[in-house]
Short mmCIF file of N, CA and C in Angstrom, two decimals:
data_model
loop_
_atom_site.label_atom_id
_atom_site.label_comp_id
_atom_site.label_asym_id
_atom_site.label_seq_id
_atom_site.Cartn_x
_atom_site.Cartn_y
_atom_site.Cartn_z
N MET A 28 91.87 101.88 73.61
CA MET A 28 92.03 101.43 74.96
C MET A 28 93.32 102.03 75.52
N ARG A 29 93.28 102.42 76.77
CA ARG A 29 94.43 103.03 77.40
C ARG A 29 94.91 102.18 78.56
N VAL A 30 96.20 102.04 78.65
CA VAL A 30 96.79 101.40 79.81
C VAL A 30 96.93 102.50 80.86
N PRO A 31 96.47 102.26 82.09
CA PRO A 31 96.53 103.30 83.11
C PRO A 31 97.95 103.83 83.33
N THR A 32 98.04 105.10 83.68
CA THR A 32 99.32 105.75 83.93
C THR A 32 100.12 104.98 84.97
N ARG A 33 99.46 104.52 86.01
CA ARG A 33 100.14 103.78 87.08
C ARG A 33 100.88 102.57 86.50
N THR A 34 100.25 101.87 85.57
CA THR A 34 100.87 100.68 84.97
C THR A 34 102.00 101.08 84.03
N ARG A 35 101.80 102.11 83.24
CA ARG A 35 102.87 102.57 82.34
C ARG A 35 104.11 102.98 83.14
N TYR A 36 103.90 103.77 84.18
CA TYR A 36 105.01 104.22 85.01
C TYR A 36 105.66 103.05 85.75
N GLY A 37 104.83 102.13 86.23
CA GLY A 37 105.36 100.96 86.94
C GLY A 37 106.24 100.11 86.04
N ILE A 38 105.81 99.91 84.80
CA ILE A 38 106.61 99.13 83.84
C ILE A 38 107.90 99.88 83.53
N ARG A 39 107.82 101.18 83.33
CA ARG A 39 109.03 101.97 83.05
C ARG A 39 110.01 101.87 84.21
N ALA A 40 109.51 101.93 85.45
CA ALA A 40 110.38 101.84 86.62
C ALA A 40 111.03 100.46 86.69
N MET A 41 110.25 99.42 86.45
CA MET A 41 110.80 98.06 86.49
C MET A 41 111.87 97.88 85.41
N VAL A 42 111.64 98.43 84.23
CA VAL A 42 112.63 98.34 83.15
C VAL A 42 113.91 99.06 83.55
N ASP A 43 113.79 100.25 84.12
CA ASP A 43 114.98 101.00 84.54
C ASP A 43 115.77 100.23 85.60
N ILE A 44 115.08 99.66 86.56
CA ILE A 44 115.76 98.88 87.59
C ILE A 44 116.45 97.67 86.96
N ALA A 45 115.78 97.04 86.00
CA ALA A 45 116.36 95.88 85.33
C ALA A 45 117.62 96.27 84.54
N ILE A 46 117.58 97.41 83.88
CA ILE A 46 118.75 97.86 83.11
C ILE A 46 119.94 98.08 84.03
N HIS A 47 119.70 98.60 85.21
CA HIS A 47 120.78 98.95 86.14
C HIS A 47 120.94 97.92 87.27
N ARG A 48 120.48 96.71 87.08
CA ARG A 48 120.45 95.71 88.16
C ARG A 48 121.82 95.24 88.62
N THR A 49 122.85 95.43 87.83
CA THR A 49 124.18 95.00 88.25
C THR A 49 124.83 96.01 89.18
N GLU A 50 124.20 97.17 89.29
CA GLU A 50 124.72 98.21 90.17
C GLU A 50 124.07 98.06 91.54
N GLU A 51 124.30 99.01 92.40
CA GLU A 51 123.68 99.03 93.72
C GLU A 51 122.18 99.27 93.58
N PRO A 52 121.43 99.05 94.66
CA PRO A 52 119.99 99.36 94.58
C PRO A 52 119.78 100.81 94.11
N ILE A 53 118.69 101.03 93.43
CA ILE A 53 118.43 102.35 92.83
C ILE A 53 117.57 103.18 93.76
N HIS A 54 118.10 104.32 94.14
CA HIS A 54 117.36 105.23 95.03
C HIS A 54 116.18 105.83 94.27
N VAL A 55 115.09 106.01 94.98
CA VAL A 55 113.86 106.50 94.33
C VAL A 55 114.06 107.89 93.73
N ASN A 56 114.92 108.72 94.34
CA ASN A 56 115.18 110.05 93.77
C ASN A 56 115.80 109.95 92.38
N LEU A 57 116.80 109.08 92.25
CA LEU A 57 117.46 108.88 90.97
C LEU A 57 116.49 108.28 89.95
N LEU A 58 115.75 107.31 90.37
CA LEU A 58 114.77 106.67 89.49
C LEU A 58 113.74 107.68 89.01
N ALA A 59 113.24 108.51 89.90
CA ALA A 59 112.24 109.52 89.54
C ALA A 59 112.83 110.53 88.55
N ARG A 60 114.08 110.91 88.79
CA ARG A 60 114.74 111.86 87.88
C ARG A 60 114.91 111.25 86.49
N ARG A 61 115.40 110.02 86.44
CA ARG A 61 115.63 109.39 85.13
C ARG A 61 114.33 109.20 84.36
N LEU A 62 113.26 108.85 85.08
CA LEU A 62 111.98 108.58 84.41
C LEU A 62 111.11 109.82 84.25
N GLU A 63 111.55 110.93 84.86
CA GLU A 63 110.78 112.17 84.85
C GLU A 63 109.37 111.95 85.40
N ILE A 64 109.35 111.31 86.56
CA ILE A 64 108.10 111.01 87.28
C ILE A 64 108.22 111.64 88.67
N SER A 65 107.11 112.12 89.18
CA SER A 65 107.09 112.66 90.53
C SER A 65 107.61 111.63 91.53
N LYS A 66 108.51 112.06 92.42
CA LYS A 66 109.08 111.16 93.42
C LYS A 66 107.99 110.57 94.31
N ASN A 67 107.05 111.39 94.74
CA ASN A 67 105.98 110.90 95.61
C ASN A 67 105.12 109.85 94.91
N TYR A 68 104.78 110.10 93.66
CA TYR A 68 103.98 109.16 92.89
C TYR A 68 104.75 107.85 92.71
N LEU A 69 106.03 107.97 92.39
CA LEU A 69 106.86 106.79 92.17
C LEU A 69 107.03 106.00 93.46
N GLU A 70 107.18 106.67 94.59
CA GLU A 70 107.30 105.97 95.87
C GLU A 70 106.08 105.10 96.13
N ASN A 71 104.90 105.63 95.81
CA ASN A 71 103.68 104.84 95.99
C ASN A 71 103.67 103.61 95.09
N LEU A 72 104.09 103.79 93.84
CA LEU A 72 104.15 102.66 92.92
C LEU A 72 105.14 101.61 93.42
N MET A 73 106.27 102.06 93.89
CA MET A 73 107.30 101.13 94.35
C MET A 73 106.83 100.35 95.57
N LEU A 74 106.07 100.99 96.44
CA LEU A 74 105.52 100.27 97.60
C LEU A 74 104.55 99.18 97.15
N ILE A 75 103.75 99.46 96.15
CA ILE A 75 102.82 98.45 95.61
C ILE A 75 103.61 97.30 95.00
N LEU A 76 104.63 97.62 94.22
CA LEU A 76 105.45 96.58 93.60
C LEU A 76 106.18 95.75 94.67
N LYS A 77 106.59 96.41 95.74
CA LYS A 77 107.25 95.70 96.84
C LYS A 77 106.27 94.76 97.54
N ARG A 78 105.08 95.25 97.85
CA ARG A 78 104.07 94.41 98.50
C ARG A 78 103.72 93.20 97.67
N ASN A 79 103.85 93.32 96.36
CA ASN A 79 103.53 92.23 95.46
C ASN A 79 104.75 91.38 95.10
N GLY A 80 105.85 91.59 95.78
CA GLY A 80 107.01 90.74 95.65
C GLY A 80 107.83 90.92 94.38
N LEU A 81 107.68 92.05 93.70
CA LEU A 81 108.45 92.28 92.47
C LEU A 81 109.76 93.03 92.71
N VAL A 82 109.77 93.86 93.74
CA VAL A 82 111.00 94.57 94.10
C VAL A 82 111.22 94.43 95.60
N THR A 83 112.44 94.67 95.99
CA THR A 83 112.80 94.72 97.39
C THR A 83 113.45 96.07 97.65
N SER A 84 113.43 96.50 98.90
CA SER A 84 114.05 97.79 99.20
C SER A 84 115.07 97.62 100.30
N SER A 85 116.04 98.53 100.29
CA SER A 85 117.04 98.56 101.35
C SER A 85 117.19 100.00 101.79
N ARG A 86 117.50 100.18 103.06
CA ARG A 86 117.63 101.52 103.62
C ARG A 86 119.08 101.97 103.65
N GLY A 87 119.25 103.23 103.96
CA GLY A 87 120.60 103.76 104.14
C GLY A 87 121.06 104.57 102.95
N PRO A 88 122.26 105.14 103.05
CA PRO A 88 122.78 106.00 102.00
C PRO A 88 122.91 105.29 100.65
N LYS A 89 123.16 104.00 100.67
CA LYS A 89 123.26 103.24 99.42
C LYS A 89 122.01 102.39 99.21
N GLY A 90 120.94 102.76 99.88
CA GLY A 90 119.69 102.01 99.78
C GLY A 90 118.92 102.35 98.52
N GLY A 91 117.89 101.60 98.29
CA GLY A 91 117.05 101.82 97.12
C GLY A 91 116.29 100.56 96.77
N TYR A 92 115.91 100.45 95.53
CA TYR A 92 115.10 99.32 95.07
C TYR A 92 115.88 98.41 94.14
N SER A 93 115.60 97.12 94.26
CA SER A 93 116.17 96.09 93.40
C SER A 93 115.06 95.12 93.03
N LEU A 94 115.27 94.40 91.94
CA LEU A 94 114.32 93.36 91.55
C LEU A 94 114.47 92.16 92.48
N THR A 95 113.38 91.46 92.72
CA THR A 95 113.44 90.26 93.55
C THR A 95 113.85 89.03 92.74
N ARG A 96 113.71 89.12 91.42
CA ARG A 96 114.06 88.00 90.54
C ARG A 96 114.75 88.53 89.29
N HIS A 97 115.33 87.62 88.56
CA HIS A 97 115.94 87.99 87.29
C HIS A 97 114.85 88.49 86.34
N PRO A 98 115.14 89.49 85.51
CA PRO A 98 114.13 90.03 84.58
C PRO A 98 113.51 88.98 83.65
N ALA A 99 114.25 87.92 83.34
CA ALA A 99 113.71 86.86 82.48
C ALA A 99 112.60 86.09 83.18
N ASP A 100 112.53 86.20 84.50
CA ASP A 100 111.53 85.46 85.28
C ASP A 100 110.32 86.31 85.66
N ILE A 101 110.27 87.53 85.15
CA ILE A 101 109.13 88.41 85.44
C ILE A 101 108.40 88.70 84.13
N ARG A 102 107.14 88.33 84.07
CA ARG A 102 106.32 88.57 82.88
C ARG A 102 105.43 89.79 83.13
N LEU A 103 105.10 90.49 82.07
CA LEU A 103 104.36 91.75 82.21
C LEU A 103 103.02 91.64 82.94
N PRO A 104 102.25 90.54 82.79
CA PRO A 104 101.00 90.49 83.56
C PRO A 104 101.21 90.57 85.07
N GLU A 105 102.37 90.13 85.56
CA GLU A 105 102.64 90.23 86.99
C GLU A 105 102.68 91.69 87.43
N ILE A 106 103.29 92.52 86.62
CA ILE A 106 103.37 93.95 86.94
C ILE A 106 101.99 94.56 86.83
N PHE A 107 101.27 94.20 85.77
CA PHE A 107 99.92 94.72 85.55
C PHE A 107 99.01 94.38 86.74
N VAL A 108 99.01 93.11 87.15
CA VAL A 108 98.15 92.67 88.25
C VAL A 108 98.57 93.34 89.55
N ALA A 109 99.87 93.46 89.76
CA ALA A 109 100.35 94.12 90.99
C ALA A 109 99.81 95.54 91.10
N LEU A 110 99.81 96.25 89.98
CA LEU A 110 99.42 97.67 90.01
C LEU A 110 97.93 97.89 89.82
N GLU A 111 97.26 96.99 89.11
CA GLU A 111 95.83 97.19 88.83
C GLU A 111 94.92 96.29 89.64
N GLY A 112 95.48 95.24 90.23
CA GLY A 112 94.69 94.38 91.10
C GLY A 112 93.99 93.23 90.41
N SER A 113 94.06 93.17 89.09
CA SER A 113 93.37 92.10 88.37
C SER A 113 93.92 92.02 86.96
N GLU A 114 93.86 90.83 86.37
CA GLU A 114 94.22 90.69 84.96
C GLU A 114 93.09 91.19 84.07
N THR A 115 91.89 91.19 84.62
CA THR A 115 90.74 91.60 83.83
C THR A 115 90.79 93.10 83.60
N LEU A 116 90.66 93.50 82.36
CA LEU A 116 90.77 94.91 82.00
C LEU A 116 89.49 95.68 82.21
N PHE A 117 88.37 94.99 82.25
CA PHE A 117 87.08 95.67 82.29
C PHE A 117 86.27 95.19 83.48
N TYR A 118 85.68 96.11 84.19
CA TYR A 118 84.94 95.81 85.41
C TYR A 118 83.82 94.79 85.18
N CYS A 119 83.08 94.94 84.09
CA CYS A 119 81.94 94.05 83.87
C CYS A 119 82.37 92.61 83.62
N VAL A 120 83.61 92.42 83.17
CA VAL A 120 84.14 91.07 82.97
C VAL A 120 84.57 90.51 84.31
N ASP A 121 85.17 91.36 85.12
CA ASP A 121 85.67 90.95 86.43
C ASP A 121 84.54 90.70 87.43
N CYS A 122 83.48 91.47 87.34
CA CYS A 122 82.37 91.39 88.31
C CYS A 122 81.03 91.27 87.57
N PRO A 123 80.77 90.15 86.91
CA PRO A 123 79.55 90.03 86.11
C PRO A 123 78.26 90.11 86.93
N ASP A 124 78.34 89.77 88.22
CA ASP A 124 77.14 89.82 89.06
C ASP A 124 76.66 91.25 89.30
N ASP A 125 77.53 92.22 89.07
CA ASP A 125 77.16 93.62 89.28
C ASP A 125 76.39 94.21 88.10
N CYS A 126 76.28 93.46 87.01
CA CYS A 126 75.58 93.96 85.83
C CYS A 126 74.44 93.01 85.48
N PRO A 127 73.21 93.52 85.45
CA PRO A 127 72.08 92.64 85.15
C PRO A 127 72.08 92.14 83.70
N HIS A 128 72.91 92.69 82.86
CA HIS A 128 72.93 92.30 81.44
C HIS A 128 74.08 91.36 81.10
N SER A 129 74.90 91.00 82.08
CA SER A 129 76.14 90.28 81.79
C SER A 129 75.92 88.93 81.10
N ASN A 130 74.81 88.27 81.36
CA ASN A 130 74.57 86.96 80.75
C ASN A 130 74.20 87.04 79.28
N HIS A 131 73.74 88.17 78.83
CA HIS A 131 73.30 88.30 77.44
C HIS A 131 73.81 89.60 76.80
N CYS A 132 75.09 89.87 77.04
CA CYS A 132 75.67 91.12 76.55
C CYS A 132 76.83 90.83 75.59
N ALA A 133 76.62 91.15 74.34
CA ALA A 133 77.66 90.94 73.34
C ALA A 133 78.88 91.83 73.61
N SER A 134 78.65 93.02 74.14
CA SER A 134 79.76 93.92 74.45
C SER A 134 80.67 93.30 75.51
N ARG A 135 80.07 92.67 76.50
CA ARG A 135 80.86 92.02 77.55
C ARG A 135 81.70 90.90 76.94
N ASP A 136 81.12 90.13 76.04
CA ASP A 136 81.87 89.05 75.38
C ASP A 136 83.05 89.62 74.58
N LEU A 137 82.82 90.72 73.89
CA LEU A 137 83.89 91.38 73.14
C LEU A 137 84.99 91.86 74.09
N LEU A 138 84.60 92.53 75.16
CA LEU A 138 85.58 93.04 76.12
C LEU A 138 86.37 91.90 76.76
N LYS A 139 85.70 90.79 77.04
CA LYS A 139 86.38 89.64 77.61
C LYS A 139 87.42 89.10 76.62
N SER A 140 87.06 89.00 75.34
CA SER A 140 87.99 88.52 74.32
C SER A 140 89.17 89.46 74.15
N LEU A 141 88.91 90.77 74.14
CA LEU A 141 89.99 91.75 74.04
C LEU A 141 90.96 91.63 75.21
N GLY A 142 90.41 91.52 76.40
CA GLY A 142 91.23 91.40 77.60
C GLY A 142 92.09 90.14 77.57
N GLU A 143 91.49 89.03 77.15
CA GLU A 143 92.24 87.77 77.07
C GLU A 143 93.36 87.86 76.04
N ALA A 144 93.10 88.51 74.92
CA ALA A 144 94.13 88.68 73.89
C ALA A 144 95.27 89.55 74.41
N MET A 145 94.93 90.60 75.13
CA MET A 145 95.97 91.48 75.67
C MET A 145 96.82 90.74 76.71
N ILE A 146 96.18 90.02 77.60
CA ILE A 146 96.93 89.27 78.62
C ILE A 146 97.80 88.21 77.96
N SER A 147 97.29 87.57 76.93
CA SER A 147 98.08 86.57 76.21
C SER A 147 99.34 87.20 75.61
N THR A 148 99.17 88.36 75.00
CA THR A 148 100.32 89.06 74.42
C THR A 148 101.30 89.48 75.51
N LEU A 149 100.79 90.06 76.58
CA LEU A 149 101.65 90.49 77.68
C LEU A 149 102.39 89.30 78.30
N SER A 150 101.74 88.15 78.37
CA SER A 150 102.35 86.96 78.96
C SER A 150 103.55 86.48 78.17
N SER A 151 103.59 86.82 76.91
CA SER A 151 104.71 86.38 76.07
C SER A 151 105.92 87.31 76.20
N ILE A 152 105.79 88.37 76.97
CA ILE A 152 106.86 89.36 77.09
C ILE A 152 107.39 89.38 78.52
N THR A 153 108.69 89.22 78.64
CA THR A 153 109.34 89.28 79.95
C THR A 153 109.91 90.68 80.18
N LEU A 154 110.22 90.94 81.42
CA LEU A 154 110.89 92.21 81.74
C LEU A 154 112.26 92.26 81.05
N GLU A 155 112.89 91.12 80.90
CA GLU A 155 114.16 91.09 80.19
C GLU A 155 113.99 91.55 78.74
N LYS A 156 112.94 91.11 78.08
CA LYS A 156 112.68 91.52 76.69
C LYS A 156 112.42 93.03 76.64
N MET A 157 111.64 93.55 77.57
CA MET A 157 111.38 94.99 77.63
C MET A 157 112.69 95.75 77.83
N THR A 158 113.57 95.20 78.65
CA THR A 158 114.87 95.83 78.90
C THR A 158 115.69 95.87 77.62
N GLU A 159 115.70 94.76 76.88
CA GLU A 159 116.42 94.73 75.60
C GLU A 159 115.87 95.78 74.65
N TRP A 160 114.55 95.88 74.57
CA TRP A 160 113.94 96.89 73.69
C TRP A 160 114.34 98.30 74.11
N GLN A 161 114.35 98.55 75.43
CA GLN A 161 114.70 99.88 75.93
C GLN A 161 116.14 100.22 75.62
N ILE A 162 117.04 99.28 75.77
CA ILE A 162 118.45 99.52 75.47
C ILE A 162 118.63 99.86 74.00
N ILE A 163 117.91 99.16 73.13
CA ILE A 163 117.97 99.47 71.69
C ILE A 163 117.49 100.89 71.45
N LYS A 164 116.39 101.28 72.08
CA LYS A 164 115.86 102.65 71.92
C LYS A 164 116.88 103.68 72.40
N MET A 165 117.53 103.40 73.52
CA MET A 165 118.51 104.34 74.07
C MET A 165 119.72 104.46 73.13
N GLU A 166 120.14 103.36 72.53
CA GLU A 166 121.27 103.39 71.59
C GLU A 166 120.91 104.14 70.32
N GLN A 167 119.67 104.07 69.90
CA GLN A 167 119.24 104.78 68.70
C GLN A 167 119.25 106.28 68.90
N GLU A 168 119.06 106.73 70.15
CA GLU A 168 119.05 108.16 70.45
C GLU A 168 120.45 108.77 70.41
N THR A 169 121.47 107.94 70.58
CA THR A 169 122.83 108.49 70.64
C THR A 169 123.51 108.46 69.30
#
């Protein structure tokens, strides 16, 4: 199973903002450079995160993005739902009426269980925890 690129990049951006949250808002150019992500692609992700209340933006020379809440108060499913539109990982679980087999499909039951397990695991992880893990990784590189 693959987590969509949009979600991976969105989580990486949120972690970077959390690491640098005591500084001024982070400009999208700097964020894109640090994450090695296209600025245009990142701008789109940041707009989605902003619309979903996870980040705020400010304009001007010292403008950029900041978290709307402390990293300990943001759980990973919030980021996932903001970027993917649903906690459900599989379309047939999210929209059972679109599949004539949904009422008697063992595969659908399996996919539903997998999705619930993943969301449960993600729910136990805060952005603060991801930030701690990232800082450890960065220290190991030096």
